[in-house]
Coordinates of N, CA and C and ligand atoms in Angstrom, one line a residue:
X1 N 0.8 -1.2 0.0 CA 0.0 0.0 0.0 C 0.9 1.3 0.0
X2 N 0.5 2.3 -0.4 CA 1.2 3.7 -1.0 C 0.0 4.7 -0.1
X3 N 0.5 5.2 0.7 CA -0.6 6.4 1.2 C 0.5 7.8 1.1
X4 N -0.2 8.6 0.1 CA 0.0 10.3 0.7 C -0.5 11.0 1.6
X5 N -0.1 11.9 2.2 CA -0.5 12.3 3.9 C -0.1 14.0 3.2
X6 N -1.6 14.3 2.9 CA -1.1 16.2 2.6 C -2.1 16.7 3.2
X7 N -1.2 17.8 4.0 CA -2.1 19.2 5.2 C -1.1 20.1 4.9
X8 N -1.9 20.8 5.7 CA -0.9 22.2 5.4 C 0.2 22.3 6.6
X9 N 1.0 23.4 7.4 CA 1.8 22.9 8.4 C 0.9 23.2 9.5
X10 N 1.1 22.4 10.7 CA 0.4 22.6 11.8 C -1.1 21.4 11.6
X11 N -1.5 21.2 10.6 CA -2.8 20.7 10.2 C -3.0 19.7 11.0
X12 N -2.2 19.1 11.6 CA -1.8 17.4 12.1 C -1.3 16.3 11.5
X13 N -0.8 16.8 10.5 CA 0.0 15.8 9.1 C 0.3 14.6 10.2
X14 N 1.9 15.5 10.3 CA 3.0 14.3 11.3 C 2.7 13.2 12.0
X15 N 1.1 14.2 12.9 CA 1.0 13.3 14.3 C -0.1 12.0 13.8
X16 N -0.8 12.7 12.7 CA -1.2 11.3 12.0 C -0.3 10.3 11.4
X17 N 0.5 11.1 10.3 CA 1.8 9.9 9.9 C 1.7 9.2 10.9
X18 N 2.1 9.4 12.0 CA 3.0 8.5 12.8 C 2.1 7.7 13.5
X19 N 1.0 7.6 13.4 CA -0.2 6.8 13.8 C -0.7 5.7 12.8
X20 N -0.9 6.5 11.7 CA -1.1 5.6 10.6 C -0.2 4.2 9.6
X21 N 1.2 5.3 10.0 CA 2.4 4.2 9.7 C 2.2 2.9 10.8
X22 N 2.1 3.0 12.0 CA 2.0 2.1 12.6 C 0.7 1.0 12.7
X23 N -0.3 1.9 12.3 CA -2.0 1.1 12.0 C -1.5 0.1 11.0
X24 N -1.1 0.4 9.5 CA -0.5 -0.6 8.4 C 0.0 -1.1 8.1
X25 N 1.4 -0.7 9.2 CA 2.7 -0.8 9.1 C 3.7 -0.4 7.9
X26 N 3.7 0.8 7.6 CA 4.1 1.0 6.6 C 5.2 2.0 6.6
X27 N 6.2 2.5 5.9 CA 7.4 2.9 6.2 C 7.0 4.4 5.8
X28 N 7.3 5.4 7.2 CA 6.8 6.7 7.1 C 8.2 7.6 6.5
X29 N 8.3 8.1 5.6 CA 9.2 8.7 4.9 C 8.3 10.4 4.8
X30 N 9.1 10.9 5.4 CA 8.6 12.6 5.8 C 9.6 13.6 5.1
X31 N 9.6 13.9 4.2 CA 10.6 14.9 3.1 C 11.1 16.1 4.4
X32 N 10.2 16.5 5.0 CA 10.3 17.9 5.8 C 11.6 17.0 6.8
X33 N 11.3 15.8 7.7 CA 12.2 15.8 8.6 C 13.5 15.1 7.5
X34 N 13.1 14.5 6.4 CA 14.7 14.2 5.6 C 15.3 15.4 5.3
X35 N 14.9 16.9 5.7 CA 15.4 18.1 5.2 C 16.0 18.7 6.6
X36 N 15.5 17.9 7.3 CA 15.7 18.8 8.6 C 17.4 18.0 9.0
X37 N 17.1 16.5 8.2 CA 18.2 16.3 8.6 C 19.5 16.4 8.3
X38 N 19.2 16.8 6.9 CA 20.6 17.4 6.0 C 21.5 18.3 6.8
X39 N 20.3 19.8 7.4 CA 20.7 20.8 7.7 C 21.5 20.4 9.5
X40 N 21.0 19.5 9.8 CA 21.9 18.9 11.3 C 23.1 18.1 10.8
X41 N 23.0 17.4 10.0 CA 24.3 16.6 8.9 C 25.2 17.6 8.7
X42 N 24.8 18.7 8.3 CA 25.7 19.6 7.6 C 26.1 19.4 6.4
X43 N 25.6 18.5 5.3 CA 25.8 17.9 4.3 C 25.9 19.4 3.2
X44 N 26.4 19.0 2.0 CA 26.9 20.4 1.0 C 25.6 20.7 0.5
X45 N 24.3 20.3 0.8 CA 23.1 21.1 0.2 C 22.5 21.7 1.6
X46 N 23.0 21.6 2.6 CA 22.5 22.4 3.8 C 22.0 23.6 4.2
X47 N 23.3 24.0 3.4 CA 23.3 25.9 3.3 C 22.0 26.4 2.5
X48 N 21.9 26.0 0.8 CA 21.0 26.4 0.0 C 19.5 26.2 0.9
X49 N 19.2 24.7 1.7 CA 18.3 24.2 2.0 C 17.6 25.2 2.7
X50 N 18.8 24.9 4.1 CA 18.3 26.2 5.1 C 17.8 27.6 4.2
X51 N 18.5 28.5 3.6 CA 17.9 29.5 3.3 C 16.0 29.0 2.8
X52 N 15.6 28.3 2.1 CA 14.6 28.3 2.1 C 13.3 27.8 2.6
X53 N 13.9 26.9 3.9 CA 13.6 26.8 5.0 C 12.8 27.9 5.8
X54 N 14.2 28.8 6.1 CA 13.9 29.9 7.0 C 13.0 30.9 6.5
X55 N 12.6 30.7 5.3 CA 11.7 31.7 5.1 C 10.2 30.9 4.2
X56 N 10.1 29.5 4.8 CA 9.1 28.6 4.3 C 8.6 28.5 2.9
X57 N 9.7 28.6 2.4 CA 9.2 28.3 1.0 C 9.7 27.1 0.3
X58 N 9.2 26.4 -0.7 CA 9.4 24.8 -0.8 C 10.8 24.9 -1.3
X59 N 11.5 23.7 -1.1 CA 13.2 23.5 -1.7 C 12.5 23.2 -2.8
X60 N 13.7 23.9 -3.6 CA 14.0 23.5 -5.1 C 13.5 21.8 -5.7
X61 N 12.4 21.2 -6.8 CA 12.4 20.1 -7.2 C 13.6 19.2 -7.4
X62 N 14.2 20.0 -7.6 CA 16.3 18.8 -7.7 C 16.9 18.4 -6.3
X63 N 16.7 19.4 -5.3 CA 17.3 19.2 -4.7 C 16.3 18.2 -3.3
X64 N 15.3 18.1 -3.5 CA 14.0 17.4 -2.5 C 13.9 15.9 -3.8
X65 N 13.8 15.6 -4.6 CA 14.1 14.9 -5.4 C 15.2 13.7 -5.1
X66 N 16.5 14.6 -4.9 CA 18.1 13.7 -4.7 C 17.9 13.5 -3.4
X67 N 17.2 14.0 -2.5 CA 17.4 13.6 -1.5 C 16.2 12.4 -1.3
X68 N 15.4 12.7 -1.4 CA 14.2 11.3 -1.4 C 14.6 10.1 -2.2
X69 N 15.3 10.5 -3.5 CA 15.5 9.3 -4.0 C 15.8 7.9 -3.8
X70 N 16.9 7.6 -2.8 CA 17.0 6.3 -2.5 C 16.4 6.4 -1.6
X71 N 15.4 6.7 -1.0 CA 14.6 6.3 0.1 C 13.4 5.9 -0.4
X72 N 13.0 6.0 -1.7 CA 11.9 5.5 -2.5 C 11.3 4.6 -2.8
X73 N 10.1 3.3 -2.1 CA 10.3 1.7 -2.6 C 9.1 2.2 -3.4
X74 N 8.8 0.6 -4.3 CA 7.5 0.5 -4.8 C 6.4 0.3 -3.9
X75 N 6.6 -0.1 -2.9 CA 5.4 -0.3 -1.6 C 5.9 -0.3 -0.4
X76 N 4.5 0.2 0.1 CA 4.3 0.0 1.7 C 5.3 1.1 2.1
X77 N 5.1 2.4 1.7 CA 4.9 3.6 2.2 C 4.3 4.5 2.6
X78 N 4.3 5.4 3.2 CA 3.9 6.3 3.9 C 4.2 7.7 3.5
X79 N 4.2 8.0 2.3 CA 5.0 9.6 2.1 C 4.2 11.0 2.6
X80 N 5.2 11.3 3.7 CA 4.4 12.7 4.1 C 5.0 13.9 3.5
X81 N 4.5 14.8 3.1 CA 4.9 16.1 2.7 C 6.0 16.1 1.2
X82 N 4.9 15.2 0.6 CA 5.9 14.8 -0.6 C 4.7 13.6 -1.4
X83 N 4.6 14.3 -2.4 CA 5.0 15.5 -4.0 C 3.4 16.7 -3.1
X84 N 4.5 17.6 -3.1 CA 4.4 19.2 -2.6 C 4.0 19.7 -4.4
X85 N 4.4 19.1 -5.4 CA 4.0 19.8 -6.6 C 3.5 18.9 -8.1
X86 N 2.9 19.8 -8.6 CA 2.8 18.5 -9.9 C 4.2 17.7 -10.6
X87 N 4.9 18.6 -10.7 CA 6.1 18.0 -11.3 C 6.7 16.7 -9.9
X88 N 6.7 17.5 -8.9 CA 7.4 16.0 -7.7 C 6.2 14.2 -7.8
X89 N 4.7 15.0 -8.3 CA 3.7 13.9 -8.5 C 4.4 13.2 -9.9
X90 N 5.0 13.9 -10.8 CA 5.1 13.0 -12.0 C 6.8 12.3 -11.6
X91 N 7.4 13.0 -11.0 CA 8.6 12.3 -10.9 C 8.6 10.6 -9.8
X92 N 7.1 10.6 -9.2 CA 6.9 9.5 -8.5 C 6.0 8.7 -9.4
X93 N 5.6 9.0 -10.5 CA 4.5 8.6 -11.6 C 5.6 7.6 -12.6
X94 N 6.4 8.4 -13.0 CA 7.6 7.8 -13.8 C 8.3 6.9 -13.1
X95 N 8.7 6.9 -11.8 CA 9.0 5.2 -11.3 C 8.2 4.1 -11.0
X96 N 7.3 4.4 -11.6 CA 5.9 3.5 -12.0 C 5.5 3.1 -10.4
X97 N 5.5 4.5 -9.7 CA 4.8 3.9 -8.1 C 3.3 4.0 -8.3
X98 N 2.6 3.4 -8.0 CA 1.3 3.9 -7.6 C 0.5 4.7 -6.3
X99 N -0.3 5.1 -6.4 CA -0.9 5.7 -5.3 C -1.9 5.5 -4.6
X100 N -2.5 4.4 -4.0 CA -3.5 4.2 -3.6 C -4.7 5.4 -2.7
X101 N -3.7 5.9 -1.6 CA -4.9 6.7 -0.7 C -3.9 8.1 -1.1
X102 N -4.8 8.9 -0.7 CA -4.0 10.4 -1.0 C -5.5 10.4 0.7
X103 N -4.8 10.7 1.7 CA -5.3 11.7 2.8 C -5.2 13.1 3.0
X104 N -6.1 13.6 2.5 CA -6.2 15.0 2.4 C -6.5 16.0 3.3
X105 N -6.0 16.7 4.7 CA -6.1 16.9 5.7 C -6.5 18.3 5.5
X106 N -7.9 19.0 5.9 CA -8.0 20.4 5.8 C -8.5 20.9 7.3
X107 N -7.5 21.9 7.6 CA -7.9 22.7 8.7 C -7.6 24.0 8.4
X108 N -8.4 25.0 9.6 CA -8.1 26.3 8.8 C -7.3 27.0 9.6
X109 N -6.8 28.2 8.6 CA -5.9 28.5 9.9 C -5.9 29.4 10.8
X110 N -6.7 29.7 11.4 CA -6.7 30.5 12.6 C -6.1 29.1 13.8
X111 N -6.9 28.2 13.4 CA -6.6 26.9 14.4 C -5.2 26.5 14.2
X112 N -4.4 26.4 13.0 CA -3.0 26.1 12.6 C -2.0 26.8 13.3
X113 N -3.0 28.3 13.4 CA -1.7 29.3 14.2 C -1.7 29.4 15.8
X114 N -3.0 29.0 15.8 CA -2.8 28.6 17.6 C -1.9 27.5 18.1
X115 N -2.2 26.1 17.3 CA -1.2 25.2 17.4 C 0.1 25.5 17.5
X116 N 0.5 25.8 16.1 CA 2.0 26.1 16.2 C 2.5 27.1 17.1
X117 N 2.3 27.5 17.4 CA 2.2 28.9 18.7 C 3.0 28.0 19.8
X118 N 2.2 26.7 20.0 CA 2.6 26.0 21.5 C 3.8 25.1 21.2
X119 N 3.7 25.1 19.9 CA 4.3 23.6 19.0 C 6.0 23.7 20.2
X120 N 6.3 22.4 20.5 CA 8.0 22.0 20.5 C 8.0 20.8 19.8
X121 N 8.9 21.0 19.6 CA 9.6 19.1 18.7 C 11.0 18.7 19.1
X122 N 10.6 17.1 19.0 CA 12.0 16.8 19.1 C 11.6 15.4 17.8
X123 N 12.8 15.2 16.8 CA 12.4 14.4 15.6 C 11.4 14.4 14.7
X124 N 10.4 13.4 15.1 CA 9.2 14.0 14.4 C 8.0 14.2 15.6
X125 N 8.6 13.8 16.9 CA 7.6 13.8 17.6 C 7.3 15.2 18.0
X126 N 6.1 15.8 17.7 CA 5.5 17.0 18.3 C 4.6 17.5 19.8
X127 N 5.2 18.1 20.3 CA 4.2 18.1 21.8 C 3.6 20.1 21.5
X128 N 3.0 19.8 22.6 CA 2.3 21.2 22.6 C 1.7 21.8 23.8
X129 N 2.6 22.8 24.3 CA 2.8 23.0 25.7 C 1.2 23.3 26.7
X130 N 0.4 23.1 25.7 CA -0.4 23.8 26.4 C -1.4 21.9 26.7
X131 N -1.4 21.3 25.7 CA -2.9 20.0 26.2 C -2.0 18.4 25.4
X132 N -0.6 19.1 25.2 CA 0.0 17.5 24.9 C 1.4 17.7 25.5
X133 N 1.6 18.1 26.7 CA 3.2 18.5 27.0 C 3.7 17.5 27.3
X134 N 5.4 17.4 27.1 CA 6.2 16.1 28.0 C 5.7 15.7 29.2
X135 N 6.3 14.3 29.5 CA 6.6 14.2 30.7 C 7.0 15.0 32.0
X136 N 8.2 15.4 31.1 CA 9.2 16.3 32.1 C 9.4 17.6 31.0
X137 N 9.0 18.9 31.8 CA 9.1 20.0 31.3 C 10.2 20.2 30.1
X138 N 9.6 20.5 28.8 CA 10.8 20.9 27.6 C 11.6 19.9 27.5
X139 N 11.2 18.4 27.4 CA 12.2 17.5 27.8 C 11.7 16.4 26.5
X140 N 12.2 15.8 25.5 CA 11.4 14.5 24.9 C 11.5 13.3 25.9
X141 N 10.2 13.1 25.7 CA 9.6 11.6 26.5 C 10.4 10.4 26.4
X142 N 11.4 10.0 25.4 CA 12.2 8.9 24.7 C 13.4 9.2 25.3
X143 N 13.9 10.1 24.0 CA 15.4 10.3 24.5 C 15.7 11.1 25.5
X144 N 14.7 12.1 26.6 CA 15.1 13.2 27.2 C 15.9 14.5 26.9
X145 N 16.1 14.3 25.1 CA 16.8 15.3 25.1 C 15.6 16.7 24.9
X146 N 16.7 18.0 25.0 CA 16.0 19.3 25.3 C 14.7 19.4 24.1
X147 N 13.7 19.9 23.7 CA 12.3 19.9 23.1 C 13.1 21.5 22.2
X148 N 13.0 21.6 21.3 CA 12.9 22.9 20.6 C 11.8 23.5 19.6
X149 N 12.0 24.8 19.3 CA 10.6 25.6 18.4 C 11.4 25.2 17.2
X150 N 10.7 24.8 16.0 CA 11.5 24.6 15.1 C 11.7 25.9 14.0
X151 N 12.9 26.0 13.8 CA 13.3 27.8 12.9 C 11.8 28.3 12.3
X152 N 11.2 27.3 11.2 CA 10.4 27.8 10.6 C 8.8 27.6 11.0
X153 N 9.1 27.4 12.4 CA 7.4 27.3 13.1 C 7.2 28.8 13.7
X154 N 7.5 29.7 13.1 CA 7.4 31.1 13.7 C 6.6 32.1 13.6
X155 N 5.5 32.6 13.4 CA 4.4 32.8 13.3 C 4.1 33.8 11.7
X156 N 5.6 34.6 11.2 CA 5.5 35.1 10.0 C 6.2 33.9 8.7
X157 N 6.6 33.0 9.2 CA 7.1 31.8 8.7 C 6.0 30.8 8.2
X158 N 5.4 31.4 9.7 CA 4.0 30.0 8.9 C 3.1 30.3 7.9
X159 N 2.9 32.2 7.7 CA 2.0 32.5 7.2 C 2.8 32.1 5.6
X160 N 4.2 32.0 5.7 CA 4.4 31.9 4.1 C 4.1 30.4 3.8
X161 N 4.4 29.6 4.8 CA 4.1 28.1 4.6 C 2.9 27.6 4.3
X162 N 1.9 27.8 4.7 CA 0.7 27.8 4.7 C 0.2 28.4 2.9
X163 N 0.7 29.6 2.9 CA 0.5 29.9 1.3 C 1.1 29.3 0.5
X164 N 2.3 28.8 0.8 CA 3.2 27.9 -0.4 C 2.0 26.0 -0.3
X165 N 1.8 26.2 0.5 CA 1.2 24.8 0.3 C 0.0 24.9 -0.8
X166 N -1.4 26.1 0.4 CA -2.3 26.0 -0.7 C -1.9 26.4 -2.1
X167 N -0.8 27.0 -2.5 CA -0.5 27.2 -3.6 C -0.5 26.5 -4.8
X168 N -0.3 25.2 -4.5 CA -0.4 24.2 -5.5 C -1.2 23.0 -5.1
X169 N -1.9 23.2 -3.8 CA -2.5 22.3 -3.6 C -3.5 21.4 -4.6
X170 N -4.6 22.2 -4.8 CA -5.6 22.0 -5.7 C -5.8 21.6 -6.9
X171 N -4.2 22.0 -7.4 CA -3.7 21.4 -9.0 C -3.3 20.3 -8.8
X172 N -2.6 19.6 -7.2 CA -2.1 18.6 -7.1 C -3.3 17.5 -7.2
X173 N -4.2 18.0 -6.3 CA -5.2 16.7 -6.4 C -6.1 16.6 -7.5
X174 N -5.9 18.2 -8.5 CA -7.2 17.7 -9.1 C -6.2 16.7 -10.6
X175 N -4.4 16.8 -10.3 CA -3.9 16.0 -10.9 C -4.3 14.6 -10.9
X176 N -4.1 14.3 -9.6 CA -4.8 12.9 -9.2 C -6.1 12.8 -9.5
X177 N -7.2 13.1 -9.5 CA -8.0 13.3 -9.8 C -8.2 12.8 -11.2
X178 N -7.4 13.2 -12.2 CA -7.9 13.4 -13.3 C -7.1 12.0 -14.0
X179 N -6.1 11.7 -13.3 CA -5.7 9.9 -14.1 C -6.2 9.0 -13.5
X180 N -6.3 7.8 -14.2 CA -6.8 6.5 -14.6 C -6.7 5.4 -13.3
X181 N -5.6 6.0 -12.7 CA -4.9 5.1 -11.6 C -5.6 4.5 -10.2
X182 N -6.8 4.8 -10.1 CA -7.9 4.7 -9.1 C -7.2 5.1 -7.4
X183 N -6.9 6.0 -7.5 CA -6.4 6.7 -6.5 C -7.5 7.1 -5.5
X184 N -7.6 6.3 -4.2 CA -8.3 7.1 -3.6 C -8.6 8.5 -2.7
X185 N -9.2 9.8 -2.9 CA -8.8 10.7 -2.2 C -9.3 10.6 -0.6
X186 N -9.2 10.9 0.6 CA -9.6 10.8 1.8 C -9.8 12.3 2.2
X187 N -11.0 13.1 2.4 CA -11.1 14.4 2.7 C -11.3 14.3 4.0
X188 N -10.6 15.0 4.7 CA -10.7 15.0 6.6 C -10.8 15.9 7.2
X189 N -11.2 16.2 8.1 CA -11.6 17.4 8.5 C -10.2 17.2 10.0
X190 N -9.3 18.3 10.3 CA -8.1 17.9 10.7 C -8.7 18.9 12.3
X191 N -10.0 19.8 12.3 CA -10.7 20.2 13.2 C -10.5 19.5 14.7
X192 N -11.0 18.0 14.1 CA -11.6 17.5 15.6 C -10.2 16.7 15.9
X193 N -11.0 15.7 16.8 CA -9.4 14.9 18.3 C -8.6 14.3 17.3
X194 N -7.6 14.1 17.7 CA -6.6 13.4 17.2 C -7.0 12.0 17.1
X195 N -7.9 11.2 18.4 CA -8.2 9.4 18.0 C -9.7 9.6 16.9
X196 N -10.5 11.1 16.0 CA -11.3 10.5 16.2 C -10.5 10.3 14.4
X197 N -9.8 11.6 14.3 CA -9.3 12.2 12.6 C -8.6 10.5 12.5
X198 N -7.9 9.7 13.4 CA -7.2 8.8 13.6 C -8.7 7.6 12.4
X199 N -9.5 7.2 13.4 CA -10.8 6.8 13.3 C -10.9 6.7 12.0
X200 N -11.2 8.1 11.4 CA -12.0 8.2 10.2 C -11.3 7.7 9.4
X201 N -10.3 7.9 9.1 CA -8.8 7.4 8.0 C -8.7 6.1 7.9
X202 N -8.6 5.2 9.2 CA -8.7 4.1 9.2 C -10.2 3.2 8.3
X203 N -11.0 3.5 9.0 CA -12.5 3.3 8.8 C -12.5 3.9 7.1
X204 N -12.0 4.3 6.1 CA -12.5 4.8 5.0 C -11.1 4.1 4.4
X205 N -10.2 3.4 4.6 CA -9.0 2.9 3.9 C -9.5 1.3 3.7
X206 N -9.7 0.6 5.5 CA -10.6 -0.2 5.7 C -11.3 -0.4 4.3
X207 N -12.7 -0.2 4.8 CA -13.7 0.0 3.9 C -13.3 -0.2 2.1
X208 N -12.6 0.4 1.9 CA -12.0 0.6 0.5 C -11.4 -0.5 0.2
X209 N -10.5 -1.1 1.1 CA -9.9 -1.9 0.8 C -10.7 -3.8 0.9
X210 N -11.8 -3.2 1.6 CA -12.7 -4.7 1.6 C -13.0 -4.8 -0.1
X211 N -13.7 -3.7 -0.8 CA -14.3 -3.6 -1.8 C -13.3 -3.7 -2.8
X212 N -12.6 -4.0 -2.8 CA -11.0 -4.2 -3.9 C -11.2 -5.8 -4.7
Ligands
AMP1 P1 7.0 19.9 6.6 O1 7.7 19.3 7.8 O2 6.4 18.8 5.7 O3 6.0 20.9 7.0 O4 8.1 20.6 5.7 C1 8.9 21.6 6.3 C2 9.6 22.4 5.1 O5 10.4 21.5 4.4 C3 8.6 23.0 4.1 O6 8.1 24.2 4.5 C4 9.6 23.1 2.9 O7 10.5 24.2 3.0 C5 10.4 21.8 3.0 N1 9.8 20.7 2.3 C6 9.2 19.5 2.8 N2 8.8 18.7 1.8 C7 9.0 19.4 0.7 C8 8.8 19.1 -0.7 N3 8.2 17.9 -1.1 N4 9.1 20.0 -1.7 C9 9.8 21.1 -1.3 N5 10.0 21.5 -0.1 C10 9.7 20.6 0.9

């Protein structure tokens, strides 16, 4: 199975990925934290990365491309935050992957910017100081190390993020949309709890997959 997982930032993408990968078992490959890790690597596309990072706007298609590339199978993934555009949809079309679910997460953002507001992270795990905090104060639950705001969770950062997303969003799905490939879309409302948005996804993948 091939699931896409697209929201805008703050939406609940992540904290679903990381629920859903486990419901399927399926290998969660997250472009945003393979970028996050370049720029901790220090690797020689770091520099370019970060600058467009810091001001939330999507990395270059070559350079989010080389980096996903060997992390790419024909199944039983999980891709979050990736293909961000029509051209990254065709460069996953031409390795003859398929797509089965596309989970389409919509929240709005007045609620996106309250979240992020509280947001700390450590990996992909996200907490939120105010109704999901650590254990121990600013601390991850796992490794204990320190919790940080992430550069581009900043409240004029998000407003660009947020626009770069819807920006192409619409072309993206009504791409999918419009080929042969029986792709199914999942429309979610990213509003309500986290077990129920959990719920619905399951319950409509389920379902879909009985009638196969
Ligand atoms: P995310 O963690 O998915 O919200 O991504 C964080 C940031 O990483 C985005 O704002 C972009 O700068 C970058 N990014 C992640 N995925 C992609 C992608 N598929 N194409 C271009 N930039 C990306």
């Amino acid at each position: 199975m091939i699931i896409i997982i697209l929201g805008a930032p703050g939406s609940g993408k992540g904290t679903q990925a990381e629920l859903i990968k486990k419901e399927f078992n399926l290998d969660h490959i997250s472009t945003g934290e393979l970028i996050r890790n370049e720029i901790k690597k220090k690797t020689k596309n770091s520099a370019i990365i970060n600058q467009y990072l810091k001001q939330g706007k999507l990395i270059p298609n070559n350079i989010i491309i080389n980096i996903l590339y060997s992390k790419l199978k024909k199944n039983n993934i999980l891709l979050d935050g990736f293909p961000r555009n029509i051209d990254q949809a065709v460069f996953i079309a031409k390795k003859n992957i398929t797509i089965n679910y596309i989970i389409n997460i919509f929240t709005k953002e007045t609620t996106i910017i309250k979240r992020i507001k509280y947001r700390l992270t450590k990996y992909l795990k996200n907490y939120n100081i105010i109704h999901d905090y650590p254990k121990i104060k600013n601390r991850d639950d796992i490794t204990g190390e320190k919790l940080t705001k992430r550069t581009d969770d900043l409240l004029n950062i998000i407003k660009t993020r947020f626009i770069e997303y819807n920006k192409y969003k619409k072309e993206l799905i009504d791409w999918y949309k419009n080929r042969t490939d029986n792709t199914k879309i999942i429309d979610v409302n990213g509003e309500t709890a986290i077990k129920d948005i959990l719920f619905f996804i399951k319950k409509n993948i389920i379902n879909y997959e009985k009638n196969i």
